[in-house]
Amino acid sequence: MSYRHRRHPTVHRKTAAVAALGLVLALASGVPTATPVPRTAVVPSMTPLSGYAIQSTAKVTDSPAAVSSPGYPTTGWYPAGPRSTVLAALLADGTYADPFYSTNQKNIPTADFTVPWWYRSDFTVADTSSRTYLDFSGVVSAADVYVNGRRAADRSAVAGAYTHHELDITDLVGKGTNTVAFRIQPNDPNKNLTMGWIDWLQPPPDQNMGIVRDVLVRRGGPVALRDAHVVTSLAVPSLASADLTVKALARNDSASTVTTTVSGTIGTAAFSQDVTLAAHETRTVSFTPNAYPQLHLTSPRVWWPAGMGDQALYDLDLTASVSAAASDTAHESFGIRDVKAPLNADGARQYAVNGRPLLIKGGGWSPDEYLRWDPTYVADRLRYALDLGLNTIRLEGHIEPDEFFDLADRYGVLTLPGWECCDKWEGQVNGSEPGDKWTAADYPVAKASMAAEAARLRDHPSVISFLIGSDFAPDKTIEKTYVDALTAADWATPVVAAASDNSAPITGSSGMKMTGPYDWVPPNYWYNKQEGGATGFNSETSAGPDIPTLDTLRRMMSPAELDTLWKNPSAKQYHRSPSSVFATLKLYDDALTGRYGAPTGLDDYVRKAQLAQYENVRAQFEAYGRSAKDTAKPATGVVHWMFNSGWTSLHWQLTDRYLDQGGAYFGAKKANEPLHVQYSYDDRSVAVVNARHTAVSGLTARVTLFDTDGTQKYDRTVAGVSVGGDGAKATALTVPAAVSGLSTTYLARLLLTDSAGHEVSRNVYWLSTRADILDYAHTDWFHTPTTAYADLKGLGSLAPARVGATAATTTADGTSTTTVTLRNTGSGRTPALLTDVHLVDVEGTPVLPVRWTDNQVTLWPGESATLTATYRTADLHGSAPRLRISGWNTPTATVPGRPPGSTAPVGARHMRTTVRAWATWN
């Protein structure tokens, strides 16, 4: 995003390549050379440090030798986890109030983080017959490293968040307790090749200084195995066979010649070879299918993205043995798949997996602002991505730990990692934008960063590219640095020059565009094949603000801030962005008032926001979906900016910090149904889009238009609709440009049924006979102005609707499923517009995360819809599930759970509800 114009799960991946910079410079900085030590049989191991005691150097006057010696007292120091920034540790210790609430973060003094901090940890060595190494990355921004009172490396060697380091500390450790201490340098993303927050959120006061990945104590014999990986070659399009080439570095760390047997297995295939290594020699050991026919697989289990097939994974296990004893081991998981991304006739990048082209439907990923790793929270968000029908996550910087990619592999979520814009990473090529120019010292750090990330990510089938630029492509020198590192790592997927429409000498045109928008535009914007509209590959785009639910707003803002939120569009919003461009919600609020009418209170503001966000996000994904198979200027990819936020935010998110779901979430979910009927804002066509592989025939599409009083004004049914697979579309009909007597604001109901008459897709639009008018001539980098708004104010005249509900809950293996049937029980003609069901506990707090089969549905009198919610039983906190039902014209009612068979009439709320639950809730 731009300022331009903008196992221990990690352990097995740590067998990846040693970053040459870190090792070589560390040795030059004082790491003692190895000396021969008599060896006995060892058990290779990798153990992460369990955590640290941390303290500011401003409060520690003792020497590094003292601080890093066993037994040094740390009274008054702060505890920190094994992956922790300084501020994350202080927050966990209760030093500061919740920074996600109001402006609490402003009260954290930034001066505390302008000096280095000590990270100190002990580890135990049972004997000294093995070699011992420190293996790590994720230091932000740099560190001097000491072991048992002696320096093992200095900050010039251990620099950069992504560089990988292995320090041979065999001669520094002793039997029993040993101590390692890192003196962490302050971070400045404009000066260091680390991580920054651009304009996503208010940046953390410590700028994420700390150690954010595991530090491993590795132990083994004289021969070390490193850089183990598998290069796969899949026969496409037949998928009938695959060739596997296994590679690893065998390194003799002793002062004598050693013969090692390197043996491995992949499933039932076993292979081995003997390798003789001179003293301190490192050699690549390869197992090719020509020499080892068992590595030629017939009918391989192929890895597919979710929705396209299974997520088959293989395991590589290697052992280096000396004198029949294991000296070291390595383990890697990998998938067999083929990724291509050529440029189409329009110059847009078109991805294909295993020979099948697909529309990239993605979201921009944000980690927790304080880089606190929570595997459950990350898994929940990735499952949300699948629930939304997305297939891809883009990581602009903040490239997550190994477990993230393990989860993506398992779930079938494609990933697009890459370097970030607007700081040091692009400082050499981005003119006057933020980010210092590079010095000679930055180039080896950049190359080591690329080498380490390439080695770490290459075996993950979910990773389908690396973006070596974001807003700007690297210059020739930097690009070659990156490409050489990727090539050396056997990187097999496309290397993309930039996320913007730029090119580089080696990798060529990016095939992507970064035209935004990043702030409000109307739904019809997405259908125009210009700027950010549905053509080509848009790497980051959305209509900007996303106002969370009332539940979340009340968790993140004070009453006074909430009052300002709906009353003052020109007010600076701390929870939007530090950027002056995105400081207020004025563009968004003006559109909300212009289209829906001025808000009358906070509830009304949030109600209108959910409606607006639903229609806009739905239109974005629908437009790209409809355009994917166009013969002229097709859409090949769209990344919603963003998928989530790292803190409590008012913009750029499909789901909020607490995993609550509003209009944006369910608009995206509706648009990305596998078989979907949709209305086109540009030409009024009704299209059926089929994201499934198999073609479908015998469909029936029906479109009905209604006035806001429920009077039917137009109705047409078309039978015999057929649509191909893999994202094909079929136009079922076109709604007339004018319908006699239609009110200015009106509703369109689209129904799609299969050959047996079962409803397979349902979609409801609120539209106007007055169109939103865009001023493309005055488009800037973040939006296209709107000179006239669609008139949707007629929705305010919708009569109250009666909604009844019944629900049943079952529980098994810690997971509960609540099935809710909603029915519009009104006797008139008025629909219940955008009816939302929230599952809440006894305190009225939303049960989150939750995955609904559908939600925010619109029902006409007599219509019903059955929705299913799946969630963790523990998140009910021992209470029975409760339903809170609300909608545009449906009064809010919360109905308590009841034992099986009981009923709970709501009476004055015009809602009849039966809640049934099994004995689990008694």
CSV table of C-alpha atoms in Angstrom, one decimal, residues 652-835:
chain,number,residue,atom,x,y,z
A,652,TRP,CA,-9.4,-1.7,5.1
A,653,GLN,CA,-10.9,-4.9,6.5
A,654,LEU,CA,-13.4,-7.6,5.7
A,655,THR,CA,-13.3,-8.8,9.3
A,656,ASP,CA,-12.4,-6.7,12.3
A,657,ARG,CA,-9.8,-7.3,15.0
A,658,TYR,CA,-12.2,-9.3,17.1
A,659,LEU,CA,-13.3,-11.4,14.1
A,660,ASP,CA,-16.8,-9.9,14.1
A,661,GLN,CA,-18.6,-9.9,10.8
A,662,GLY,CA,-20.5,-7.0,9.2
A,663,GLY,CA,-21.8,-6.0,5.9
A,664,ALA,CA,-18.4,-6.2,4.1
A,665,TYR,CA,-17.9,-9.7,5.3
A,666,PHE,CA,-21.2,-11.0,4.1
A,667,GLY,CA,-21.1,-9.0,0.9
A,668,ALA,CA,-17.9,-10.7,0.0
A,669,LYS,CA,-19.2,-14.1,1.0
A,670,LYS,CA,-22.3,-13.6,-1.1
A,671,ALA,CA,-20.3,-12.5,-4.2
A,672,ASN,CA,-18.0,-15.4,-4.0
A,673,GLU,CA,-20.5,-18.2,-3.9
A,674,PRO,CA,-19.3,-21.2,-6.0
A,675,LEU,CA,-22.4,-21.0,-8.2
A,676,HIS,CA,-23.8,-17.4,-8.1
A,677,VAL,CA,-26.4,-15.2,-9.7
A,678,GLN,CA,-25.6,-11.5,-9.8
A,679,TYR,CA,-26.9,-8.2,-11.1
A,680,SER,CA,-24.6,-5.9,-13.2
A,681,TYR,CA,-24.5,-2.2,-12.3
A,682,ASP,CA,-23.2,-1.2,-15.8
A,683,ASP,CA,-25.6,-2.9,-18.2
A,684,ARG,CA,-28.3,-4.3,-16.0
A,685,SER,CA,-27.5,-7.9,-17.1
A,686,VAL,CA,-28.2,-10.8,-14.8
A,687,ALA,CA,-25.3,-13.2,-15.0
A,688,VAL,CA,-24.6,-16.7,-13.6
A,689,VAL,CA,-21.0,-17.2,-12.6
A,690,ASN,CA,-19.7,-20.7,-11.9
A,691,ALA,CA,-16.5,-21.0,-10.0
A,692,ARG,CA,-16.7,-24.8,-9.8
A,693,HIS,CA,-14.8,-27.0,-12.3
A,694,THR,CA,-17.8,-28.7,-13.7
A,695,ALA,CA,-20.2,-27.1,-16.0
A,696,VAL,CA,-23.9,-26.8,-14.9
A,697,SER,CA,-27.0,-26.9,-17.0
A,698,GLY,CA,-30.8,-26.8,-16.5
A,699,LEU,CA,-30.7,-23.7,-14.3
A,700,THR,CA,-33.5,-21.3,-14.0
A,701,ALA,CA,-33.0,-17.6,-13.2
A,702,ARG,CA,-35.7,-15.3,-12.0
A,703,VAL,CA,-35.6,-11.5,-11.4
A,704,THR,CA,-38.2,-9.5,-9.6
A,705,LEU,CA,-38.3,-5.8,-9.0
A,706,PHE,CA,-40.2,-4.2,-6.1
A,707,ASP,CA,-41.0,-0.7,-5.0
A,708,THR,CA,-40.1,0.1,-1.4
A,709,ASP,CA,-43.7,-0.6,-0.3
A,710,GLY,CA,-43.3,-4.1,-1.6
A,711,THR,CA,-45.3,-3.7,-4.8
A,712,GLN,CA,-44.0,-6.0,-7.6
A,713,LYS,CA,-43.2,-4.0,-10.7
A,714,TYR,CA,-41.3,-6.5,-12.9
A,715,ASP,CA,-40.9,-10.2,-12.9
A,716,ARG,CA,-39.1,-12.4,-15.5
A,717,THR,CA,-38.0,-16.1,-15.4
A,718,VAL,CA,-35.6,-17.7,-17.8
A,719,ALA,CA,-35.2,-21.5,-17.9
A,720,GLY,CA,-32.6,-23.7,-19.5
A,721,VAL,CA,-29.6,-21.6,-18.4
A,722,SER,CA,-26.2,-23.4,-18.8
A,723,VAL,CA,-22.8,-22.2,-17.6
A,724,GLY,CA,-19.3,-23.6,-18.1
A,725,GLY,CA,-16.9,-24.3,-15.2
A,726,ASP,CA,-13.7,-22.7,-13.9
A,727,GLY,CA,-15.2,-19.2,-13.5
A,728,ALA,CA,-17.3,-19.1,-16.7
A,729,LYS,CA,-20.3,-16.9,-16.9
A,730,ALA,CA,-23.7,-17.0,-18.7
A,731,THR,CA,-26.0,-14.0,-19.2
A,732,ALA,CA,-29.5,-15.1,-18.3
A,733,LEU,CA,-31.3,-11.9,-19.1
A,734,THR,CA,-31.1,-8.1,-19.1
A,735,VAL,CA,-33.4,-6.0,-16.9
A,736,PRO,CA,-35.1,-3.2,-19.0
A,737,ALA,CA,-33.6,0.3,-18.7
A,738,ALA,CA,-37.0,1.6,-17.6
A,739,VAL,CA,-39.8,-0.1,-15.8
A,740,SER,CA,-43.1,1.7,-15.6
A,741,GLY,CA,-44.0,3.1,-12.2
A,742,LEU,CA,-40.9,2.0,-10.5
A,743,SER,CA,-40.0,4.1,-7.4
A,744,THR,CA,-36.7,6.0,-7.3
A,745,THR,CA,-35.4,3.5,-4.7
A,746,TYR,CA,-36.3,-0.1,-5.5
A,747,LEU,CA,-35.3,-3.7,-4.7
A,748,ALA,CA,-34.2,-6.4,-7.0
A,749,ARG,CA,-34.5,-10.1,-6.0
A,750,LEU,CA,-32.5,-12.6,-8.0
A,751,LEU,CA,-33.2,-16.4,-7.6
A,752,LEU,CA,-31.3,-19.2,-9.2
A,753,THR,CA,-32.7,-22.8,-9.0
A,754,ASP,CA,-31.4,-26.0,-10.3
A,755,SER,CA,-33.1,-28.6,-12.6
A,756,ALA,CA,-34.9,-30.1,-9.5
A,757,GLY,CA,-36.2,-26.7,-8.5
A,758,HIS,CA,-33.9,-26.2,-5.5
A,759,GLU,CA,-32.6,-22.8,-4.8
A,760,VAL,CA,-28.9,-22.6,-5.3
A,761,SER,CA,-28.3,-18.9,-5.2
A,762,ARG,CA,-30.2,-15.9,-4.0
A,763,ASN,CA,-29.2,-12.3,-4.2
A,764,VAL,CA,-31.0,-9.0,-3.3
A,765,TYR,CA,-30.0,-5.5,-4.4
A,766,TRP,CA,-31.2,-2.1,-3.3
A,767,LEU,CA,-31.0,0.2,-6.4
A,768,SER,CA,-32.0,3.6,-7.7
A,769,THR,CA,-33.3,5.0,-10.9
A,770,ARG,CA,-30.7,7.7,-10.3
A,771,ALA,CA,-27.1,6.5,-10.9
A,772,ASP,CA,-24.0,7.4,-9.1
A,773,ILE,CA,-21.9,9.6,-11.4
A,774,LEU,CA,-18.1,9.3,-11.4
A,775,ASP,CA,-15.7,12.0,-12.4
A,776,TYR,CA,-12.9,10.0,-14.0
A,777,ALA,CA,-11.2,13.1,-15.2
A,778,HIS,CA,-10.3,14.0,-11.6
A,779,THR,CA,-9.2,10.6,-10.5
A,780,ASP,CA,-6.2,10.7,-8.1
A,781,TRP,CA,-4.1,7.8,-6.7
A,782,PHE,CA,-6.6,6.9,-4.0
A,783,HIS,CA,-10.1,7.4,-5.5
A,784,THR,CA,-12.3,8.7,-8.3
A,785,PRO,CA,-14.7,11.5,-7.2
A,786,THR,CA,-18.5,11.0,-7.3
A,787,THR,CA,-20.4,14.1,-8.6
A,788,ALA,CA,-23.9,12.7,-8.0
A,789,TYR,CA,-25.2,10.0,-5.7
A,790,ALA,CA,-27.7,7.3,-6.3
A,791,ASP,CA,-30.9,8.0,-4.3
A,792,LEU,CA,-31.4,5.1,-1.8
A,793,LYS,CA,-33.1,7.2,0.8
A,794,GLY,CA,-36.4,5.5,0.0
A,795,LEU,CA,-35.2,2.5,2.1
A,796,GLY,CA,-36.0,4.7,5.1
A,797,SER,CA,-39.7,4.3,4.2
A,798,LEU,CA,-39.7,0.5,4.5
A,799,ALA,CA,-42.3,-0.6,6.9
A,800,PRO,CA,-41.3,-2.7,10.0
A,801,ALA,CA,-41.0,-6.4,9.2
A,802,ARG,CA,-41.9,-9.3,11.4
A,803,VAL,CA,-39.3,-12.1,11.6
A,804,GLY,CA,-39.7,-15.3,13.4
A,805,ALA,CA,-36.9,-17.7,14.2
A,806,THR,CA,-36.3,-21.3,15.4
A,807,ALA,CA,-33.0,-22.7,16.3
A,808,ALA,CA,-31.4,-26.0,17.3
A,809,THR,CA,-27.9,-26.6,18.6
A,810,THR,CA,-25.8,-29.8,18.6
A,811,THR,CA,-22.4,-30.2,20.1
A,812,ALA,CA,-19.6,-32.7,19.4
A,813,ASP,CA,-15.8,-32.7,20.0
A,814,GLY,CA,-15.7,-29.2,21.3
A,815,THR,CA,-17.6,-27.7,18.4
A,816,SER,CA,-21.2,-26.5,18.4
A,817,THR,CA,-23.5,-26.0,15.5
A,818,THR,CA,-26.6,-23.9,15.7
A,819,THR,CA,-29.1,-24.1,12.9
A,820,VAL,CA,-31.4,-21.1,12.6
A,821,THR,CA,-34.5,-20.8,10.5
A,822,LEU,CA,-35.7,-17.3,9.8
A,823,ARG,CA,-39.1,-16.5,8.5
A,824,ASN,CA,-40.7,-13.3,7.5
A,825,THR,CA,-44.1,-13.7,9.2
A,826,GLY,CA,-45.6,-10.4,8.1
A,827,SER,CA,-48.9,-10.3,6.4
A,828,GLY,CA,-48.1,-7.4,4.1
A,829,ARG,CA,-45.7,-7.0,1.2
A,830,THR,CA,-42.6,-5.5,3.0
A,831,PRO,CA,-39.4,-7.5,2.9
A,832,ALA,CA,-37.1,-7.7,6.0
A,833,LEU,CA,-34.0,-6.2,4.5
A,834,LEU,CA,-30.6,-7.4,5.5
A,835,THR,CA,-31.6,-9.5,8.5
